[in-house]
Coordinates of C-alpha atoms in Angstrom, one line a residue:
X1 CA 66.4 154.7 137.3
X2 CA 66.2 158.6 136.5
X3 CA 64.5 159.7 133.2
X4 CA 65.5 162.2 130.7
X5 CA 63.3 164.1 128.1
X6 CA 65.1 165.7 125.2
X7 CA 63.4 168.0 122.9
X8 CA 65.4 168.9 119.8
X9 CA 64.7 171.8 117.3
X10 CA 66.2 172.6 114.1
X11 CA 69.0 171.1 112.0
X12 CA 70.7 167.6 111.9
X13 CA 73.7 168.7 113.8
X14 CA 71.1 169.4 116.6
X15 CA 70.0 165.9 116.2
X16 CA 73.6 164.8 116.5
X17 CA 74.1 167.0 119.7
X18 CA 71.1 165.7 121.4
X19 CA 72.1 162.1 120.9
X20 CA 75.7 163.0 122.4
X21 CA 73.9 164.6 125.3
X22 CA 71.8 161.6 125.9
X23 CA 75.0 159.6 126.0
X24 CA 76.2 161.7 128.6
X25 CA 73.0 161.5 130.5
X26 CA 73.2 157.6 130.3
X27 CA 76.5 157.9 131.9
X28 CA 75.1 159.6 134.7
X29 CA 72.2 157.1 135.2
X30 CA 69.3 158.3 133.1
X31 CA 67.3 156.6 130.7
X32 CA 65.5 158.4 127.8
X33 CA 61.7 159.0 127.8
X34 CA 59.4 160.2 125.4
X35 CA 56.9 161.7 128.0
X36 CA 58.4 164.9 129.4
X37 CA 55.6 164.7 132.4
X38 CA 57.3 161.5 133.7
X39 CA 60.9 163.1 133.4
X40 CA 63.2 163.8 136.1
X41 CA 65.3 166.2 133.6
X42 CA 64.0 167.9 130.5
X43 CA 66.7 169.1 128.1
X44 CA 65.6 171.6 125.2
X45 CA 68.1 171.7 122.3
X46 CA 67.6 175.0 120.7
X47 CA 67.8 176.5 117.0
X48 CA 68.2 180.2 116.4
X49 CA 68.2 180.0 112.5
X50 CA 64.6 181.2 111.8
X51 CA 62.8 184.2 112.7
X52 CA 60.8 184.1 116.3
X53 CA 63.1 181.0 116.9
X54 CA 63.7 182.3 120.4
X55 CA 59.8 183.0 121.1
X56 CA 59.2 179.2 120.2
X57 CA 61.7 178.2 122.7
X58 CA 60.2 180.5 125.6
X59 CA 56.8 179.1 124.6
X60 CA 58.1 175.6 124.9
X61 CA 59.7 176.3 128.3
X62 CA 56.7 178.0 129.7
X63 CA 55.0 174.4 129.5
X64 CA 58.0 172.7 131.3
X65 CA 58.1 175.8 133.8
X66 CA 54.5 175.1 134.7
X67 CA 55.3 171.5 135.5
X68 CA 58.1 172.4 137.7
X69 CA 55.8 174.4 139.7
X70 CA 54.4 171.1 141.0
X71 CA 57.7 169.3 140.8
X72 CA 60.5 171.5 142.2
X73 CA 63.2 168.7 141.9
X74 CA 62.7 168.8 138.2
X75 CA 65.9 169.8 136.3
X76 CA 65.3 171.9 133.2
X77 CA 68.3 172.2 130.8
X78 CA 68.5 174.4 127.6
X79 CA 71.4 174.0 125.2
X80 CA 72.0 175.2 121.6
X81 CA 72.2 178.3 119.6
X82 CA 69.5 180.3 121.4
X83 CA 71.6 180.2 124.6
X84 CA 74.6 181.2 122.7
X85 CA 72.8 184.2 121.1
X86 CA 70.4 185.0 123.8
X87 CA 71.7 183.8 127.2
X88 CA 71.0 186.9 129.1
X89 CA 67.4 187.2 128.0
X90 CA 67.0 183.4 128.8
X91 CA 68.4 184.3 132.4
X92 CA 65.9 186.8 132.7
X93 CA 62.7 185.3 131.2
X94 CA 63.2 181.8 132.3
X95 CA 64.4 182.0 135.8
X96 CA 63.1 178.2 136.6
X97 CA 65.8 177.0 133.9
X98 CA 68.7 175.3 136.0
X99 CA 71.3 174.9 133.3
X100 CA 71.9 176.8 130.0
X101 CA 74.7 175.6 127.8
X102 CA 75.9 177.0 124.3
X103 CA 76.4 174.3 121.4
X104 CA 80.2 174.3 122.3
X105 CA 79.7 173.6 126.0
X106 CA 77.3 170.6 126.5
X107 CA 80.2 168.5 127.4
X108 CA 80.2 170.1 130.6
X109 CA 76.8 168.9 131.6
X110 CA 78.0 166.4 134.1
X111 CA 79.7 169.3 136.3
X112 CA 76.7 171.6 136.0
X113 CA 74.5 168.9 136.9
X114 CA 76.6 168.4 140.0
X115 CA 76.6 172.1 141.1
X116 CA 72.6 172.0 140.9
X117 CA 72.4 168.6 142.7
X118 CA 74.6 170.2 145.5
X119 CA 72.7 173.4 145.4
X120 CA 76.1 175.2 145.2
X121 CA 74.5 177.2 142.4
X122 CA 70.8 178.1 141.6
X123 CA 71.3 178.7 137.9
X124 CA 74.3 177.8 135.6
X125 CA 74.7 179.5 132.1
X126 CA 77.6 179.0 130.0
X127 CA 77.8 180.2 126.5
X128 CA 81.5 180.8 125.7
X129 CA 83.8 179.4 123.0
X130 CA 86.2 177.0 124.8
X131 CA 89.7 176.5 123.9
X132 CA 89.2 172.8 124.1
X133 CA 87.0 171.1 121.7
X134 CA 83.8 169.4 123.1
X135 CA 84.4 166.4 121.0
X136 CA 87.6 165.6 123.1
X137 CA 85.2 164.9 126.1
X138 CA 82.1 163.0 124.7
X139 CA 81.6 159.5 125.7
X140 CA 81.5 156.4 123.2
X141 CA 78.2 156.5 121.4
X142 CA 75.3 154.5 122.8
X143 CA 72.7 152.3 121.1
X144 CA 72.5 153.9 117.5
X145 CA 69.7 153.7 114.9
X146 CA 70.4 152.1 111.6
X147 CA 70.8 155.5 110.2
X148 CA 73.0 157.8 112.2
X149 CA 74.4 161.4 112.2
X150 CA 78.5 161.8 112.7
X151 CA 79.8 165.5 113.1
X152 CA 82.9 166.0 111.4
X153 CA 83.1 169.7 111.2
X154 CA 81.5 172.5 113.0
X155 CA 81.3 176.4 112.8
X156 CA 81.5 178.6 109.8
X157 CA 83.8 181.2 108.4
X158 CA 81.6 182.2 105.6
X159 CA 79.6 185.1 107.0
X160 CA 76.8 184.9 104.9
X161 CA 74.8 188.1 105.2
X162 CA 71.5 186.6 106.4
X163 CA 73.0 183.7 108.9
X164 CA 73.5 183.8 112.4
X165 CA 75.6 180.3 112.7
X166 CA 79.1 182.0 112.7
X167 CA 78.0 183.8 115.8
X168 CA 76.3 180.9 117.7
X169 CA 78.5 178.0 116.4
X170 CA 82.0 180.0 116.2
X171 CA 84.9 179.5 113.7
X172 CA 85.1 176.4 111.6
X173 CA 86.7 173.6 113.2
X174 CA 87.6 170.3 111.7
X175 CA 87.8 167.0 113.9
X176 CA 90.9 164.7 113.1
X177 CA 90.3 161.7 110.8
X178 CA 91.4 159.4 113.4
X179 CA 88.5 160.7 115.7
X180 CA 86.0 160.6 113.2
X181 CA 86.8 157.0 111.9
X182 CA 86.9 155.9 115.7
X183 CA 83.5 157.3 116.2
X184 CA 82.3 155.8 112.9
X185 CA 83.5 152.5 113.9
X186 CA 81.7 152.7 117.4
X187 CA 78.5 153.6 115.7
X188 CA 78.6 150.7 113.3
X189 CA 79.5 148.4 116.2
X190 CA 76.3 150.0 118.1
X191 CA 74.0 149.2 115.2
X192 CA 74.5 152.0 112.6
X193 CA 74.5 150.8 109.0
X194 CA 74.3 154.4 107.3
X195 CA 76.2 157.2 108.6
X196 CA 75.7 160.9 107.6
X197 CA 78.7 163.1 108.0
X198 CA 77.6 166.4 109.3
X199 CA 79.1 170.0 109.2
X200 CA 77.9 173.6 108.8
X201 CA 80.3 173.4 105.7
X202 CA 81.0 169.8 105.7
X203 CA 82.8 169.9 102.3
X204 CA 85.1 172.5 104.0
X205 CA 86.5 169.8 106.5
X206 CA 90.2 169.8 106.2
X207 CA 91.4 167.6 109.3
X208 CA 94.6 165.9 110.2
X209 CA 94.7 162.6 108.4
X210 CA 96.0 159.4 110.1
X211 CA 99.2 159.9 108.0
X212 CA 99.7 163.2 109.9
X213 CA 98.8 165.2 106.5
X214 CA 95.9 167.4 106.0
X215 CA 93.0 165.5 104.5
X216 CA 90.1 166.7 102.6
X217 CA 86.4 165.1 102.7
X218 CA 87.4 163.4 99.2
X219 CA 90.3 161.5 101.4
X220 CA 88.0 160.7 104.3
X221 CA 85.3 158.9 102.3
X222 CA 87.6 156.3 100.9
X223 CA 88.9 155.5 104.4
X224 CA 85.2 155.4 105.8
X225 CA 84.1 153.2 102.9
X226 CA 86.6 150.6 104.1
X227 CA 84.4 150.0 107.5
X228 CA 82.8 146.5 106.8
X229 CA 79.9 147.3 108.8
X230 CA 79.2 150.7 107.4
X231 CA 77.0 150.2 104.3
X232 CA 76.0 153.7 103.4
X233 CA 77.6 157.1 103.6
X234 CA 76.1 160.5 103.2
X235 CA 77.3 164.2 103.9
X236 CA 75.4 167.3 104.6
X237 CA 75.5 170.4 104.3
X238 CA 77.9 171.6 101.4
X239 CA 79.0 174.8 100.2
X240 CA 79.2 175.0 96.5
X241 CA 82.6 176.7 96.3
X242 CA 83.9 173.6 98.3
X243 CA 82.7 170.9 95.8
X244 CA 86.3 169.8 94.3
X245 CA 86.6 167.8 91.3
X246 CA 88.1 165.0 93.4
X247 CA 85.2 165.2 95.8
X248 CA 82.7 165.1 92.8
X249 CA 84.6 162.0 91.5
X250 CA 84.0 160.0 94.9
X251 CA 80.1 159.6 93.8
X252 CA 81.2 157.5 90.9
X253 CA 84.2 155.8 92.5
X254 CA 82.6 154.7 96.0
X255 CA 79.4 152.5 96.0
X256 CA 79.0 153.3 99.7
X257 CA 78.4 156.9 99.0
X258 CA 74.9 157.6 98.1
X259 CA 74.1 159.2 94.9
X260 CA 72.3 162.2 96.5
X261 CA 73.9 165.7 97.1
X262 CA 72.3 168.4 99.3
X263 CA 73.8 171.6 97.7
X264 CA 72.2 175.1 98.7
X265 CA 72.3 177.6 96.3
X266 CA 69.7 180.1 97.9
X267 CA 69.2 182.1 94.9
X268 CA 69.7 182.1 91.1
X269 CA 70.3 185.9 90.9
X270 CA 74.1 186.9 91.0
X271 CA 73.1 190.1 92.4
X272 CA 71.4 188.7 95.4
X273 CA 74.0 186.0 95.8
X274 CA 76.6 188.9 96.1
X275 CA 74.4 190.7 98.6
X276 CA 74.1 187.4 100.6
X277 CA 77.9 187.1 100.4
X278 CA 77.6 183.7 98.8
X279 CA 81.0 183.2 97.1
X280 CA 80.1 182.0 93.8
X281 CA 77.7 182.9 90.9
X282 CA 74.7 181.0 89.5
X283 CA 76.9 179.9 86.5
X284 CA 79.5 178.4 88.7
X285 CA 76.7 176.5 90.6
X286 CA 75.4 175.2 87.3
X287 CA 78.8 174.0 86.3
X288 CA 79.2 172.1 89.4
X289 CA 75.8 170.4 88.8
X290 CA 76.5 169.5 85.0
X291 CA 79.9 168.2 85.9
X292 CA 78.5 166.1 88.7
X293 CA 75.7 164.7 86.4
X294 CA 78.4 163.7 83.9
X295 CA 80.4 162.1 86.5
X296 CA 77.6 160.1 88.1
X297 CA 74.4 160.3 86.0
X298 CA 72.0 158.9 88.5
X299 CA 72.7 161.6 90.9
X300 CA 69.8 163.3 92.6
X301 CA 70.2 166.9 94.0
X302 CA 68.3 168.9 96.6
X303 CA 68.8 172.6 97.6
X304 CA 67.9 175.4 99.9
X305 CA 66.4 178.8 98.7
X306 CA 65.8 182.0 100.1
X307 CA 63.1 184.2 98.7
X308 CA 62.6 188.0 99.4
X309 CA 66.2 188.9 100.3
X310 CA 66.5 192.6 100.6
X311 CA 66.8 194.1 97.1
X312 CA 65.5 191.0 95.4
X313 CA 63.1 192.1 92.4
X314 CA 61.1 190.3 90.0
X315 CA 63.8 189.6 87.7
X316 CA 66.0 188.2 90.3
X317 CA 63.2 186.1 91.3
X318 CA 62.7 185.0 87.8
X319 CA 66.4 184.1 87.6
X320 CA 65.7 181.6 90.6
X321 CA 62.9 180.2 89.0
X322 CA 65.2 179.7 85.7
X323 CA 67.9 177.8 87.8
X324 CA 65.4 175.5 89.2
X325 CA 64.0 174.4 85.8
X326 CA 67.7 173.9 84.5
X327 CA 68.6 171.7 87.6
X328 CA 65.5 169.6 88.4
X329 CA 65.7 169.0 92.2
X330 CA 64.5 165.8 93.6
X331 CA 63.7 167.8 96.8
X332 CA 64.3 171.3 98.4
X333 CA 63.8 173.6 101.3
X334 CA 62.6 177.1 100.6
X335 CA 61.8 179.9 103.1
X336 CA 61.0 183.6 103.3
X337 CA 63.9 185.8 104.2
X338 CA 63.6 186.4 107.8
X339 CA 65.9 189.2 109.4
X340 CA 68.3 187.9 112.2
X341 CA 69.4 190.5 114.8
X342 CA 73.0 191.2 114.5
X343 CA 73.5 190.0 110.8
X344 CA 74.3 192.4 107.9
X345 CA 71.1 191.5 106.1
X346 CA 69.0 192.7 108.9
X347 CA 70.2 196.4 108.3
X348 CA 70.1 196.3 104.5
X349 CA 67.9 198.7 102.5
X350 CA 65.2 197.3 100.2
X351 CA 63.6 195.0 102.7
X352 CA 61.0 193.0 100.9
X353 CA 57.3 193.3 102.0
X354 CA 56.1 190.1 103.7
X355 CA 52.9 189.7 101.2
X356 CA 55.7 189.8 98.1
X357 CA 57.7 187.2 100.0
X358 CA 54.8 185.0 100.5
X359 CA 53.6 185.1 96.7
X360 CA 57.1 184.4 95.6
X361 CA 57.4 181.6 98.0
X362 CA 54.4 180.2 96.9
X363 CA 55.2 180.3 93.2
X364 CA 58.6 178.7 94.0
X365 CA 57.3 176.0 96.3
X366 CA 55.0 174.8 93.6
X367 CA 57.8 174.4 91.0
X368 CA 59.7 172.5 93.6
X369 CA 57.0 170.4 94.6
X370 CA 56.2 169.6 91.0
X371 CA 59.9 168.5 90.4
X372 CA 59.9 166.4 93.4
X373 CA 56.6 164.9 92.5
X374 CA 58.1 163.9 89.0
X375 CA 61.4 162.6 90.4
X376 CA 59.3 160.0 92.7
X377 CA 57.0 159.3 90.0
X378 CA 60.1 158.4 87.7
X379 CA 61.0 155.8 90.4
X380 CA 57.8 153.9 89.7
X381 CA 58.8 150.4 88.2
X382 CA 62.3 150.8 89.2
X383 CA 64.1 148.3 91.8
X384 CA 65.7 150.3 94.7
X385 CA 68.0 149.1 97.5
X386 CA 66.1 150.4 100.7
X387 CA 67.7 150.4 104.1
X388 CA 64.7 149.2 106.3
X389 CA 64.9 151.5 109.6
X390 CA 61.7 151.1 111.5
X391 CA 58.1 149.7 111.6
X392 CA 55.5 151.5 110.0
X393 CA 51.9 152.6 111.2
X394 CA 50.2 149.9 109.7
X395 CA 50.4 146.2 110.9
X396 CA 53.2 144.2 109.0
X397 CA 54.6 147.4 107.4
X398 CA 58.3 148.5 107.5
X399 CA 59.7 151.9 106.5
X400 CA 63.1 152.8 105.2
X401 CA 65.3 155.0 103.0
X402 CA 66.1 154.9 99.2
X403 CA 69.5 155.8 98.1
X404 CA 67.8 159.1 97.3
X405 CA 66.7 159.7 101.0
X406 CA 63.2 159.1 99.9
X407 CA 60.8 157.3 102.6
X408 CA 59.9 153.9 101.4
X409 CA 57.0 152.0 102.8
X410 CA 56.4 148.1 102.2
X411 CA 55.2 145.0 103.7
X412 CA 57.9 143.2 105.4
X413 CA 58.7 141.0 108.4
X414 CA 60.3 143.2 111.1
X415 CA 63.3 140.5 111.1
X416 CA 64.3 142.6 108.0
X417 CA 65.0 145.9 110.0
X418 CA 68.5 147.1 109.6
X419 CA 69.2 145.3 106.2
X420 CA 69.3 146.6 102.8
X421 CA 66.8 145.0 100.4
X422 CA 65.9 145.4 96.8
X423 CA 62.3 147.1 96.5
X424 CA 60.2 147.4 93.4
X425 CA 58.5 150.8 93.7
X426 CA 54.7 150.4 92.8
X427 CA 53.5 154.1 94.0
X428 CA 54.5 157.5 94.7
X429 CA 53.4 160.6 96.6
X430 CA 55.1 163.8 97.0
X431 CA 57.0 162.8 100.1
X432 CA 57.1 159.0 99.9
X433 CA 57.2 155.8 97.9
X434 CA 55.6 152.4 98.3
X435 CA 56.8 149.2 97.1
X436 CA 57.2 145.3 97.6
X437 CA 60.2 143.3 97.9
X438 CA 61.6 142.4 94.5
X439 CA 61.9 138.6 94.1

């Protein structure tokens, strides 16, 4: 059987896309391998969010290009956002690439592979936004991990001034509820116990419901909660302005919806938020947080932060620090602002020196890490339900996830994989918990 190696860069949506491309390749007679040197096909699924992302891709491709010199029949495929943003440069700099597909085109992979196989074309690049959605053409999901991703919404209409997503993923599209429910059922039949609903603005999802009316996310979650084999539901990434009161209430009403919300704020300064074209204020963000904590006191929050956005002064950064202290995040992602070509932010006045950005990031991360460490330490002595997902590095060790998305390690028999068991937490670090089965 032919073998395929997939290298995934970037966000959870890329992880989902890679899994669906592997489903396509399985239908074409490929099996997945973890060793690129033994692959008949190498697929690199790319990300364009961060600075120098494309250079990382070209560096990665160079290794595969060297391999192809000795194995000319090796097929190299590049997919994802770098293709969408820099297809022409890819064509010039990586002539050994056989196929390049934008994030909305990977369902065309079978026909493009046929063109290469027949040597009809030497190189195929496709990076347009097709009228028909790719989701209509994907095969049924193959074997699933116990925790799986399911894309329900894609694209973005927000046009934050630092972000390339609207240009690489296109306009917002919400999948019909019936299609989502059908795929969720197939995923659970294939082994998934937990499903994370994905979207660039997942809580902006507004698909056609099974009753023919427009549903919102707060309508979809109850329907998914009815699936008997689906034990846990999560969703990511949410936009603050789309957190309706009805959606907040779901955290209290549906036990299967995990008490953990990733809600990116980016900055605590209203001036910076306005420059970023984020359509809320810090006070509005905090109001969502406080209302959610009232509804679901056990909720844990995570967020994204960008420091050093053009025009950010020391006082603006201080406001971000103040917001972090008020919320108390269980975990977070923080980055220095990196100008992305073609975005409004890249052309703004008041670009911040790298040294200042680095200093601010160090200060912010120290605070965020202290909050994360404190949250984890507070779990010691508690009994948490843990979904056991895979074997650990040590003999007899299993690893899983708590409701708060923490890694949990414990001694347990591998026959328990795929089950949710009560675990008494005995130890914590910055990034994980340890425990034992609660008797």
